[in-house]
């Protein structure tokens, strides 16, 4: 087969990606809850080679400058901190500051928006919930993994939430020709992009959703936020991309739900032995 | 209806339909005619007069908050003429994971002679006191009282850093220099006597 122009990693040879996945395949997910003893809730989530730690403190009394605004508030405050370790990128690349730059601040706001959508903050009037995210290793879609890890940490902390906030990313490669575009609306779209696919010329859409299970066969997802990066995308392709990413969110929810239930069985077994 | 094994639920899991017979209780919420769970934990069904209340309980123990009437252990942090500020450390025998603020007003130090109380003769910063929680009147601050014989200072250090021994209900004596300092002393049974009685 003749090699096309463009990124050689994204060659569509028998529909296999550079890391051996099919276009609709999610990277391997492994998670642990309760990794820190001193935090109220904590979770470690690994999706492919992307590793994220999340800790939750609270609800507790507000401290610092947010305490002044608390006197008028009737709802609680969610405080998020998004931090990327200086060693988390590839070989030779080192960040100068783990947090506080423009990109981290933007992701802090998006993460806070996603968490406020699932926590019933009226229950925690005049209180504050702190969520700290530490990205240990970056291999693409690290914001999506951070949102999933924060959800697991909230569950471990025992904070009542409406549902899981599941994030997933989808990437459109740049080497899609117009012929493919006419045939399939989602032609060339890749679920759960890794670092190489994210850095290639194209478009990456990251969404956070609430995949609410209506019954056994049907899932109705509501979108919390969507974030696009890269070059321009034609509007006619957005709906197909969105729907495909929402379907992937449902699969991730099933995986995380199995992790939580396994943690519950282990925890409940320990408690029953103690009694 | 309670099964032998507990029903395990996860957040957002739909439990049952919401109607007059099935009512959403603690840890659940109602949406679009169905009851959903808020916690990752176990489900309990409480039956009462042909109605069933569905409750969900999370596995981690809930955070203990001081309630009115509790005996608490606090550390005095600031003393002035009208009140003393404290950090609440324990509620009964349970150590708190978070720090709560308490305030002990001048009128709440003693049950008698309220007009003649002098704060600097009752408490010093760094003392460990036993107090009782009064009903909360301010946000973020618990009202405390030591107007009982068993409440007051239990551990105090002198200026030289040595621990002081209570000698009367108003005085403590330094174990190193024998200097006496005024305090509102708690009438606490010493541990060796209590252990001897056991």
CSV table of C-alpha atoms in Angstrom, one decimal:
chain,number,residue,atom,x,y,z
A,1,UNK,CA,0.0,0.0,0.0
A,2,UNK,CA,1.3,3.4,-0.9
A,3,UNK,CA,2.2,5.6,2.0
A,4,UNK,CA,0.0,8.7,2.2
A,5,UNK,CA,1.2,12.2,2.9
A,6,UNK,CA,0.8,13.4,6.5
A,7,UNK,CA,1.5,11.7,9.8
A,8,UNK,CA,2.8,8.2,9.2
A,9,UNK,CA,1.6,7.1,12.7
A,10,UNK,CA,-2.0,7.7,11.7
A,11,UNK,CA,-1.9,5.5,8.6
A,12,UNK,CA,-5.1,3.5,8.3
A,13,UNK,CA,-3.6,0.1,7.6
A,14,UNK,CA,-6.4,-2.4,8.3
A,15,UNK,CA,-7.9,0.2,10.7
A,16,UNK,CA,-5.3,-0.2,13.3
A,17,UNK,CA,-3.9,2.8,15.2
A,18,UNK,CA,-0.3,3.5,16.1
A,19,UNK,CA,-0.6,1.8,19.4
A,20,UNK,CA,-2.5,-1.2,18.1
A,21,UNK,CA,-6.0,-0.1,18.9
A,22,UNK,CA,-9.1,0.1,16.7
A,23,UNK,CA,-10.6,3.5,16.2
A,24,UNK,CA,-13.3,2.9,18.8
A,25,UNK,CA,-11.2,1.3,21.5
A,26,UNK,CA,-10.4,2.9,24.9
A,27,UNK,CA,-7.0,2.4,26.5
A,28,UNK,CA,-6.7,0.1,29.4
A,29,UNK,CA,-8.1,1.6,32.6
A,30,UNK,CA,-7.0,0.6,36.1
A,31,UNK,CA,-8.0,2.5,39.2
A,32,UNK,CA,-7.6,2.4,43.0
A,33,UNK,CA,-9.6,4.1,45.7
A,34,UNK,CA,-8.4,5.2,49.1
A,35,UNK,CA,-4.7,5.5,48.3
A,36,UNK,CA,-4.1,8.2,50.9
A,37,UNK,CA,-4.9,7.7,54.5
A,38,UNK,CA,-4.9,11.4,55.6
A,39,UNK,CA,-7.3,12.6,52.8
A,40,UNK,CA,-11.0,12.3,53.1
A,41,UNK,CA,-11.2,10.7,49.7
A,42,UNK,CA,-8.5,9.8,47.2
A,43,UNK,CA,-8.2,7.9,43.9
A,44,UNK,CA,-5.5,6.8,41.5
A,45,UNK,CA,-6.5,6.4,37.9
A,46,UNK,CA,-4.4,5.1,35.0
A,47,UNK,CA,-5.7,5.1,31.5
A,48,UNK,CA,-3.1,3.8,29.1
A,49,UNK,CA,0.1,5.6,30.1
A,50,UNK,CA,-1.7,8.6,31.6
A,51,UNK,CA,-1.5,8.5,35.4
A,52,UNK,CA,-3.5,10.9,37.6
A,53,UNK,CA,-3.9,11.2,41.4
A,54,UNK,CA,-6.9,12.9,42.9
A,55,UNK,CA,-7.6,13.8,46.5
A,56,UNK,CA,-10.7,15.3,48.2
A,57,UNK,CA,-10.8,17.2,51.5
A,58,UNK,CA,-14.0,18.3,53.1
A,59,UNK,CA,-16.6,19.5,53.5
A,60,UNK,CA,-14.9,21.7,55.9
A,61,UNK,CA,-14.9,25.3,57.1
A,62,UNK,CA,-13.7,27.7,54.5
A,63,UNK,CA,-10.2,29.1,55.1
A,64,UNK,CA,-8.2,31.9,53.6
A,65,UNK,CA,-9.7,34.6,51.4
A,66,UNK,CA,-12.7,32.5,50.4
A,67,UNK,CA,-14.0,32.7,54.0
A,68,UNK,CA,-14.9,36.4,53.5
A,69,UNK,CA,-17.4,35.6,50.7
A,70,UNK,CA,-18.9,32.7,52.7
A,71,UNK,CA,-21.0,34.9,54.9
A,72,UNK,CA,-23.5,35.6,52.1
A,73,UNK,CA,-23.4,32.3,50.4
A,74,UNK,CA,-26.2,29.8,50.6
A,75,UNK,CA,-24.3,27.1,48.7
A,76,UNK,CA,-21.0,25.4,49.2
A,77,UNK,CA,-17.8,26.2,47.4
A,78,UNK,CA,-15.8,23.7,45.3
A,79,UNK,CA,-12.1,24.6,45.1
A,80,UNK,CA,-10.1,22.8,42.5
A,81,UNK,CA,-6.3,22.7,41.9
A,82,UNK,CA,-4.9,21.1,38.8
A,83,UNK,CA,-1.2,20.3,38.9
A,84,UNK,CA,1.0,18.6,36.4
A,85,UNK,CA,4.3,17.2,37.7
A,86,UNK,CA,7.4,18.6,36.2
A,87,UNK,CA,8.6,15.1,35.2
A,88,UNK,CA,5.3,14.0,33.7
A,89,UNK,CA,6.1,14.7,30.0
A,90,UNK,CA,8.2,12.7,27.6
A,91,UNK,CA,11.9,12.2,27.6
A,92,UNK,CA,13.9,15.4,28.0
A,93,UNK,CA,10.8,17.7,28.3
A,94,UNK,CA,10.5,19.4,31.7
A,95,UNK,CA,7.9,21.8,32.9
A,96,UNK,CA,9.1,24.8,34.8
A,97,UNK,CA,6.1,25.2,37.1
A,98,UNK,CA,3.7,22.4,38.0
A,99,UNK,CA,0.7,24.7,38.4
A,100,UNK,CA,-0.4,28.3,38.1
A,101,UNK,CA,0.1,28.7,34.4
A,102,UNK,CA,-2.7,29.7,32.0
A,103,UNK,CA,-3.4,26.1,30.9
A,104,UNK,CA,-3.8,24.8,34.5
A,105,UNK,CA,-6.0,27.7,35.4
A,106,UNK,CA,-8.3,27.0,32.5
A,107,UNK,CA,-8.5,23.4,33.4
A,108,UNK,CA,-9.2,24.2,37.1
A,109,UNK,CA,-12.3,26.2,36.0
A,110,UNK,CA,-13.5,23.4,33.7
A,111,UNK,CA,-13.0,20.8,36.4
A,112,UNK,CA,-14.8,23.0,39.0
A,113,UNK,CA,-17.7,23.4,36.6
A,114,UNK,CA,-17.9,19.7,36.1
A,115,UNK,CA,-17.8,18.9,39.8
A,116,UNK,CA,-20.4,21.5,40.6
A,117,UNK,CA,-22.8,19.8,38.2
A,118,UNK,CA,-22.7,16.5,40.1
A,119,UNK,CA,-22.4,17.7,43.8
A,120,UNK,CA,-25.6,19.0,45.4
A,121,UNK,CA,-24.0,22.1,47.0
A,122,UNK,CA,-27.1,23.2,48.8
A,123,UNK,CA,-26.4,20.4,51.3
A,124,UNK,CA,-23.1,22.0,52.2
A,125,UNK,CA,-24.0,25.6,52.9
A,126,UNK,CA,-21.0,27.7,54.2
A,127,UNK,CA,-18.7,24.8,53.6
A,128,UNK,CA,-15.8,24.1,51.2
A,129,UNK,CA,-14.8,21.0,49.3
A,130,UNK,CA,-11.2,20.9,48.0
A,131,UNK,CA,-10.2,18.7,45.1
A,132,UNK,CA,-6.5,18.4,44.2
A,133,UNK,CA,-5.4,16.8,41.0
A,134,UNK,CA,-1.9,15.7,40.3
A,135,UNK,CA,-1.0,14.4,36.8
A,136,UNK,CA,1.9,12.1,37.2
A,137,UNK,CA,2.4,11.1,33.6
A,138,UNK,CA,1.0,12.6,30.4
A,139,UNK,CA,0.1,10.4,27.4
A,140,UNK,CA,-2.9,12.3,26.0
A,141,UNK,CA,-6.4,13.1,27.3
A,142,UNK,CA,-5.0,13.9,30.8
A,143,UNK,CA,-7.9,16.3,31.5
A,144,UNK,CA,-10.4,13.5,30.8
A,145,UNK,CA,-8.6,11.1,33.1
A,146,UNK,CA,-8.4,13.9,35.8
A,147,UNK,CA,-12.2,14.3,35.7
A,148,UNK,CA,-12.8,10.6,36.1
A,149,UNK,CA,-10.3,10.4,39.0
A,150,UNK,CA,-12.0,13.3,40.7
A,151,UNK,CA,-15.3,11.5,40.5
A,152,UNK,CA,-13.8,8.4,42.1
A,153,UNK,CA,-12.2,10.5,44.8
A,154,UNK,CA,-15.6,12.1,45.6
A,155,UNK,CA,-17.2,8.6,45.9
A,156,UNK,CA,-14.4,7.5,48.2
A,157,UNK,CA,-14.9,10.6,50.4
A,158,UNK,CA,-18.6,9.7,50.9
A,159,UNK,CA,-19.8,13.0,49.4
A,160,UNK,CA,-23.3,12.5,47.9
A,161,UNK,CA,-23.3,13.0,44.1
A,162,UNK,CA,-25.9,12.7,41.5
A,163,UNK,CA,-24.0,10.5,39.1
A,164,UNK,CA,-20.6,9.8,37.7
A,165,UNK,CA,-19.0,12.6,35.7
A,166,UNK,CA,-17.3,10.8,32.9
A,167,UNK,CA,-15.0,12.5,30.5
A,168,UNK,CA,-13.7,11.3,27.1
A,169,UNK,CA,-11.9,12.7,24.2
A,170,UNK,CA,-12.2,12.1,20.4
A,171,UNK,CA,-9.8,13.2,17.7
A,172,UNK,CA,-10.2,13.8,14.0
A,173,UNK,CA,-7.1,13.1,12.0
A,174,UNK,CA,-6.0,15.5,9.4
A,175,UNK,CA,-5.4,13.1,6.6
A,176,UNK,CA,-9.1,12.4,6.0
A,177,UNK,CA,-9.8,13.2,2.3
A,178,UNK,CA,-13.1,14.5,1.0
A,179,UNK,CA,-14.0,11.1,-0.4
A,180,UNK,CA,-13.9,9.6,3.1
A,181,UNK,CA,-15.8,12.5,4.4
A,182,UNK,CA,-18.7,11.9,2.1
A,183,UNK,CA,-18.9,8.2,2.9
A,184,UNK,CA,-18.8,8.2,6.7
A,185,UNK,CA,-19.6,11.1,8.9
A,186,UNK,CA,-17.3,10.0,11.6
A,187,UNK,CA,-14.6,8.8,9.3
A,188,UNK,CA,-11.2,9.0,10.8
A,189,UNK,CA,-12.3,9.8,14.3
A,190,UNK,CA,-10.4,8.2,17.1
A,191,UNK,CA,-11.7,7.6,20.6
A,192,UNK,CA,-9.5,8.3,23.6
A,193,UNK,CA,-6.6,10.0,21.9
A,194,UNK,CA,-3.1,9.4,23.1
A,195,UNK,CA,-0.2,11.9,23.0
A,196,UNK,CA,0.9,11.3,19.5
A,197,UNK,CA,-2.7,11.5,18.1
A,198,UNK,CA,-3.4,14.6,20.2
A,199,UNK,CA,-0.3,16.4,18.9
A,200,UNK,CA,-1.0,15.5,15.3
A,201,UNK,CA,-2.6,18.2,13.0
A,202,UNK,CA,-6.3,17.8,13.5
A,203,UNK,CA,-9.1,18.4,16.0
A,204,UNK,CA,-9.6,17.0,19.5
A,205,UNK,CA,-12.9,17.3,21.3
A,206,UNK,CA,-13.1,16.6,25.0
A,207,UNK,CA,-16.5,16.2,26.7
A,208,UNK,CA,-17.7,15.6,30.2
A,209,UNK,CA,-21.1,14.0,30.5
A,210,UNK,CA,-23.5,12.4,32.9
A,211,UNK,CA,-24.3,9.0,31.4
A,212,UNK,CA,-27.6,8.3,33.2
A,213,UNK,CA,-28.8,4.7,32.7
A,214,UNK,CA,-32.5,4.8,31.9
A,215,UNK,CA,-32.9,1.1,31.6
A,216,UNK,CA,-30.9,-1.9,30.6
A,217,UNK,CA,-30.8,-1.2,26.9
A,218,UNK,CA,-30.9,2.6,26.7
A,219,UNK,CA,-28.6,5.3,28.0
A,220,UNK,CA,-29.5,9.0,28.0
A,221,UNK,CA,-26.5,11.2,28.4
A,222,UNK,CA,-26.5,14.8,29.3
A,223,UNK,CA,-23.5,17.0,28.4
A,224,UNK,CA,-21.8,19.1,31.1
A,225,UNK,CA,-19.1,20.7,29.1
A,226,UNK,CA,-17.2,20.4,25.8
A,227,UNK,CA,-13.8,21.7,24.9
A,228,UNK,CA,-12.3,21.7,21.5
A,229,UNK,CA,-8.6,22.1,20.5
A,230,UNK,CA,-6.7,22.2,17.3
A,231,UNK,CA,-7.8,23.4,13.9
A,232,UNK,CA,-11.3,24.2,12.6
A,233,UNK,CA,-14.0,21.6,12.2
A,234,UNK,CA,-17.0,21.7,10.0
A,235,UNK,CA,-20.2,22.0,11.9
A,236,UNK,CA,-21.9,19.0,10.1
A,237,UNK,CA,-19.4,16.7,11.7
A,238,UNK,CA,-19.8,17.9,15.3
A,239,UNK,CA,-23.0,15.9,16.1
A,240,UNK,CA,-21.5,12.6,15.0
A,241,UNK,CA,-18.4,13.3,17.0
A,242,UNK,CA,-20.4,14.2,20.0
A,243,UNK,CA,-22.6,11.1,19.8
A,244,UNK,CA,-19.6,8.8,19.4
A,245,UNK,CA,-17.8,10.3,22.4
A,246,UNK,CA,-21.0,10.0,24.5
A,247,UNK,CA,-21.1,6.3,23.7
A,248,UNK,CA,-17.5,5.9,24.8
A,249,UNK,CA,-18.4,7.7,28.1
A,250,UNK,CA,-20.9,5.0,28.8
A,251,UNK,CA,-18.3,2.3,28.4
A,252,UNK,CA,-15.9,4.2,30.7
A,253,UNK,CA,-18.8,4.5,33.3
A,254,UNK,CA,-19.3,0.7,33.3
A,255,UNK,CA,-15.6,0.2,33.9
A,256,UNK,CA,-15.4,2.7,36.8
A,257,UNK,CA,-18.7,1.4,38.3
A,258,UNK,CA,-17.1,-2.1,38.4
A,259,UNK,CA,-14.1,-0.6,40.2
A,260,UNK,CA,-16.3,1.1,42.8
A,261,UNK,CA,-18.4,-2.1,43.4
A,262,UNK,CA,-15.3,-4.2,43.8
A,263,UNK,CA,-14.0,-1.6,46.4
A,264,UNK,CA,-17.3,-1.8,48.2
A,265,UNK,CA,-17.3,-5.6,48.3
A,266,UNK,CA,-13.8,-5.5,49.8
A,267,UNK,CA,-14.6,-2.8,52.2
A,268,UNK,CA,-17.9,-4.4,53.2
A,269,UNK,CA,-16.2,-7.8,53.7
A,270,UNK,CA,-13.7,-6.2,56.1
A,271,UNK,CA,-16.5,-4.5,58.0
A,272,UNK,CA,-18.5,-7.7,58.3
A,273,UNK,CA,-15.4,-9.5,59.7
A,274,UNK,CA,-14.9,-6.9,62.3
A,275,UNK,CA,-18.5,-7.3,63.5
B,1,UNK,CA,-37.9,-7.4,53.2
B,2,UNK,CA,-34.3,-7.1,54.5
B,3,UNK,CA,-32.2,-9.7,52.7
B,4,UNK,CA,-29.4,-11.7,54.2
B,5,UNK,CA,-26.8,-9.8,52.2
B,6,UNK,CA,-26.8,-6.0,51.9
B,7,UNK,CA,-27.8,-4.5,48.6
B,8,UNK,CA,-24.8,-2.5,47.2
B,9,UNK,CA,-25.5,0.6,45.2
B,10,UNK,CA,-23.4,3.2,43.4
B,11,UNK,CA,-24.0,6.9,42.9
B,12,UNK,CA,-26.6,7.5,40.2
B,13,UNK,CA,-28.0,4.0,40.3
B,14,UNK,CA,-31.8,3.8,40.0
B,15,UNK,CA,-33.3,2.0,43.0
B,16,UNK,CA,-37.1,2.0,42.3
B,17,UNK,CA,-40.1,4.0,41.3
B,18,UNK,CA,-41.2,6.9,43.4
B,19,UNK,CA,-44.8,7.0,44.3
B,20,UNK,CA,-47.0,7.1,47.5
B,21,UNK,CA,-45.7,3.7,48.6
B,22,UNK,CA,-42.0,4.1,48.0
B,23,UNK,CA,-40.5,7.3,49.5
B,24,UNK,CA,-37.0,8.7,48.9
B,25,UNK,CA,-35.1,8.9,52.2
B,26,UNK,CA,-31.7,9.7,53.4
B,27,UNK,CA,-28.9,9.5,50.8
B,28,UNK,CA,-31.3,9.3,47.8
B,29,UNK,CA,-32.9,11.8,45.5
B,30,UNK,CA,-36.0,11.7,43.3
B,31,UNK,CA,-35.9,12.6,39.7
B,32,UNK,CA,-38.4,12.0,36.8
B,33,UNK,CA,-40.5,9.6,38.9
B,34,UNK,CA,-37.6,7.4,40.0
B,35,UNK,CA,-35.4,7.2,43.1
B,36,UNK,CA,-31.7,7.3,42.6
B,37,UNK,CA,-28.8,6.8,45.1
B,38,UNK,CA,-26.3,9.5,46.1
B,39,UNK,CA,-23.8,7.3,47.8
B,40,UNK,CA,-21.6,4.3,47.0
B,41,UNK,CA,-22.7,1.9,49.8
B,42,UNK,CA,-25.7,-0.1,51.0
B,43,UNK,CA,-29.4,0.3,50.6
B,44,UNK,CA,-31.8,0.0,53.5
B,45,UNK,CA,-35.6,-0.3,53.2
B,46,UNK,CA,-37.6,0.9,56.2
B,47,UNK,CA,-41.2,-0.3,56.3
B,48,UNK,CA,-43.8,1.7,58.2
B,49,UNK,CA,-47.6,1.7,57.7
B,50,UNK,CA,-47.6,0.2,54.3
B,51,UNK,CA,-45.0,2.7,53.1
B,52,UNK,CA,-41.4,1.9,52.3
B,53,UNK,CA,-38.6,4.5,52.8
B,54,UNK,CA,-35.6,3.9,50.7
B,55,UNK,CA,-32.3,5.0,52.3
B,56,UNK,CA,-28.7,4.8,51.0
B,57,UNK,CA,-25.8,4.8,53.4
B,58,UNK,CA,-22.2,5.4,52.5
B,59,UNK,CA,-19.5,3.1,53.9
B,60,UNK,CA,-17.2,5.8,55.3
B,61,UNK,CA,-18.2,7.0,58.7
B,62,UNK,CA,-19.7,10.5,58.6
B,63,UNK,CA,-17.7,13.3,60.1
B,64,UNK,CA,-18.4,14.0,63.8
B,65,UNK,CA,-19.4,17.5,64.5
B,66,UNK,CA,-19.7,18.9,68.1
B,67,UNK,CA,-23.3,19.1,69.1
B,68,UNK,CA,-24.9,21.1,72.0
B,69,UNK,CA,-24.4,19.3,75.3
B,70,UNK,CA,-21.2,17.5,74.3
B,71,UNK,CA,-18.2,17.5,76.5
B,72,UNK,CA,-15.2,18.6,74.4
B,73,UNK,CA,-11.5,19.1,74.9
B,74,UNK,CA,-10.1,22.3,73.6
B,75,UNK,CA,-6.8,24.2,73.4
B,76,UNK,CA,-7.0,27.9,74.4
B,77,UNK,CA,-5.4,30.0,71.7
B,78,UNK,CA,-6.3,33.6,72.6
B,79,UNK,CA,-7.4,35.3,75.8
B,80,UNK,CA,-8.7,38.9,76.3
B,81,UNK,CA,-10.9,40.6,78.8
B,82,UNK,CA,-14.2,39.5,77.4
B,83,UNK,CA,-13.7,36.0,75.9
B,84,UNK,CA,-11.2,33.3,75.2
B,85,UNK,CA,-10.8,31.6,71.8
B,86,UNK,CA,-10.2,27.9,71.6
B,87,UNK,CA,-9.5,25.2,69.1
B,88,UNK,CA,-11.7,22.1,69.7
B,89,UNK,CA,-9.7,19.0,69.5
B,90,UNK,CA,-11.8,16.1,70.8
B,91,UNK,CA,-15.5,15.4,71.3
B,92,UNK,CA,-15.8,12.9,74.2
B,93,UNK,CA,-13.2,10.2,73.4
B,94,UNK,CA,-13.2,10.9,69.6
B,95,UNK,CA,-10.4,13.0,68.2
B,96,UNK,CA,-11.6,15.3,65.4
B,97,UNK,CA,-9.9,15.2,62.1
B,98,UNK,CA,-10.7,18.9,61.5
B,99,UNK,CA,-10.2,21.9,63.6
B,100,UNK,CA,-13.3,23.7,64.9
B,101,UNK,CA,-13.3,27.1,66.5
B,102,UNK,CA,-14.9,27.7,69.9
B,103,UNK,CA,-15.4,30.8,72.0
B,104,UNK,CA,-15.7,30.9,75.8
B,105,UNK,CA,-17.3,34.1,77.1
B,106,UNK,CA,-16.5,35.7,80.4
B,107,UNK,CA,-20.0,35.1,81.7
B,108,UNK,CA,-19.7,31.3,81.0
B,109,UNK,CA,-16.5,30.7,83.0
B,110,UNK,CA,-18.1,30.2,86.5
B,111,UNK,CA,-21.6,29.6,87.7
B,112,UNK,CA,-21.1,32.0,90.7
B,113,UNK,CA,-19.7,35.5,91.0
B,114,UNK,CA,-20.0,36.2,87.3
B,115,UNK,CA,-19.3,39.9,87.8
B,116,UNK,CA,-15.9,39.3,89.4
B,117,UNK,CA,-14.4,36.9,86.9
B,118,UNK,CA,-11.1,37.9,85.4
B,119,UNK,CA,-10.1,36.1,82.3
B,120,UNK,CA,-6.4,36.2,82.8
B,121,UNK,CA,-6.8,34.5,86.2
B,122,UNK,CA,-8.8,31.7,84.7
B,123,UNK,CA,-7.1,30.7,81.4
B,124,UNK,CA,-3.8,31.2,79.6
B,125,UNK,CA,-3.0,30.5,76.0
B,126,UNK,CA,-1.8,26.9,75.6
B,127,UNK,CA,-4.0,25.5,78.3
B,128,UNK,CA,-6.0,22.3,77.6
B,129,UNK,CA,-9.6,22.7,78.9
B,130,UNK,CA,-12.7,20.6,79.2
B,131,UNK,CA,-15.9,22.5,78.3
B,132,UNK,CA,-19.5,21.9,77.3
B,133,UNK,CA,-21.0,23.0,74.0
B,134,UNK,CA,-23.8,25.5,74.1
B,135,UNK,CA,-26.4,26.0,71.3
B,136,UNK,CA,-24.7,27.7,68.4
B,137,UNK,CA,-25.5,31.4,68.0
B,138,UNK,CA,-22.8,32.4,65.4
B,139,UNK,CA,-21.7,30.8,62.2
B,140,UNK,CA,-18.4,29.0,62.3
B,141,UNK,CA,-18.0,29.3,66.0
B,142,UNK,CA,-19.2,27.0,68.9
B,143,UNK,CA,-20.2,28.6,72.2
B,144,UNK,CA,-18.5,26.9,75.1
B,145,UNK,CA,-19.1,27.0,78.8
B,146,UNK,CA,-17.1,25.8,81.9
B,147,UNK,CA,-19.7,26.8,84.5
B,148,UNK,CA,-19.5,23.3,86.1
B,149,UNK,CA,-17.2,21.9,88.7
B,150,UNK,CA,-15.9,19.2,86.4
B,151,UNK,CA,-15.0,21.6,83.6
B,152,UNK,CA,-12.1,23.9,83.3
B,153,UNK,CA,-8.3,23.6,82.9
B,154,UNK,CA,-6.9,20.1,83.0
B,155,UNK,CA,-3.4,20.6,81.6
B,156,UNK,CA,-1.4,23.7,81.9
B,157,UNK,CA,2.3,24.7,81.7
B,158,UNK,CA,4.1,27.3,83.7
B,159,UNK,CA,6.3,30.1,82.3
B,160,UNK,CA,9.3,27.7,82.7
B,161,UNK,CA,7.6,25.1,80.6
B,162,UNK,CA,7.0,22.6,83.3
B,163,UNK,CA,3.6,21.0,83.8
B,164,UNK,CA,1.6,22.4,86.7
B,165,UNK,CA,-0.3,20.4,89.3
B,166,UNK,CA,-3.8,21.5,90.5
B,167,UNK,CA,-3.7,22.3,94.2
B,168,UNK,CA,-7.2,23.9,94.6
B,169,UNK,CA,-10.1,24.8,92.4
B,170,UNK,CA,-8.5,28.2,91.7
B,171,UNK,CA,-4.8,27.5,91.7
B,172,UNK,CA,-2.2,25.4,90.1
B,173,UNK,CA,1.4,24.9,91.2
B,174,UNK,CA,4.5,24.5,89.1
B,175,UNK,CA,6.2,21.1,89.6
B,176,UNK,CA,9.6,22.6,89.1
B,177,UNK,CA,9.7,26.1,90.8
B,178,UNK,CA,6.6,25.8,93.1
B,179,UNK,CA,5.2,29.0,91.8
B,180,UNK,CA,1.4,29.2,92.1
B,181,UNK,CA,-0.7,30.5,89.2
B,182,UNK,CA,-4.5,31.2,89.2
B,183,UNK,CA,-6.6,29.0,86.9
B,184,UNK,CA,-10.2,27.8,86.7
B,185,UNK,CA,-9.3,24.2,87.6
B,186,UNK,CA,-11.5,21.3,86.5
B,187,UNK,CA,-12.4,18.8,89.3
B,188,UNK,CA,-11.1,15.8,87.4
B,189,UNK,CA,-10.5,12.5,89.2
B,190,UNK,CA,-6.8,11.5,88.8
B,191,UNK,CA,-6.2,8.6,86.5
B,192,UNK,CA,-4.4,6.4,89.1
B,193,UNK,CA,-7.4,6.7,91.5
B,194,UNK,CA,-9.8,5.9,88.6
B,195,UNK,CA,-7.7,3.0,87.6
B,196,UNK,CA,-7.6,1.8,91.2
B,197,UNK,CA,-11.3,1.8,91.4
B,198,UNK,CA,-11.6,-0.3,88.3
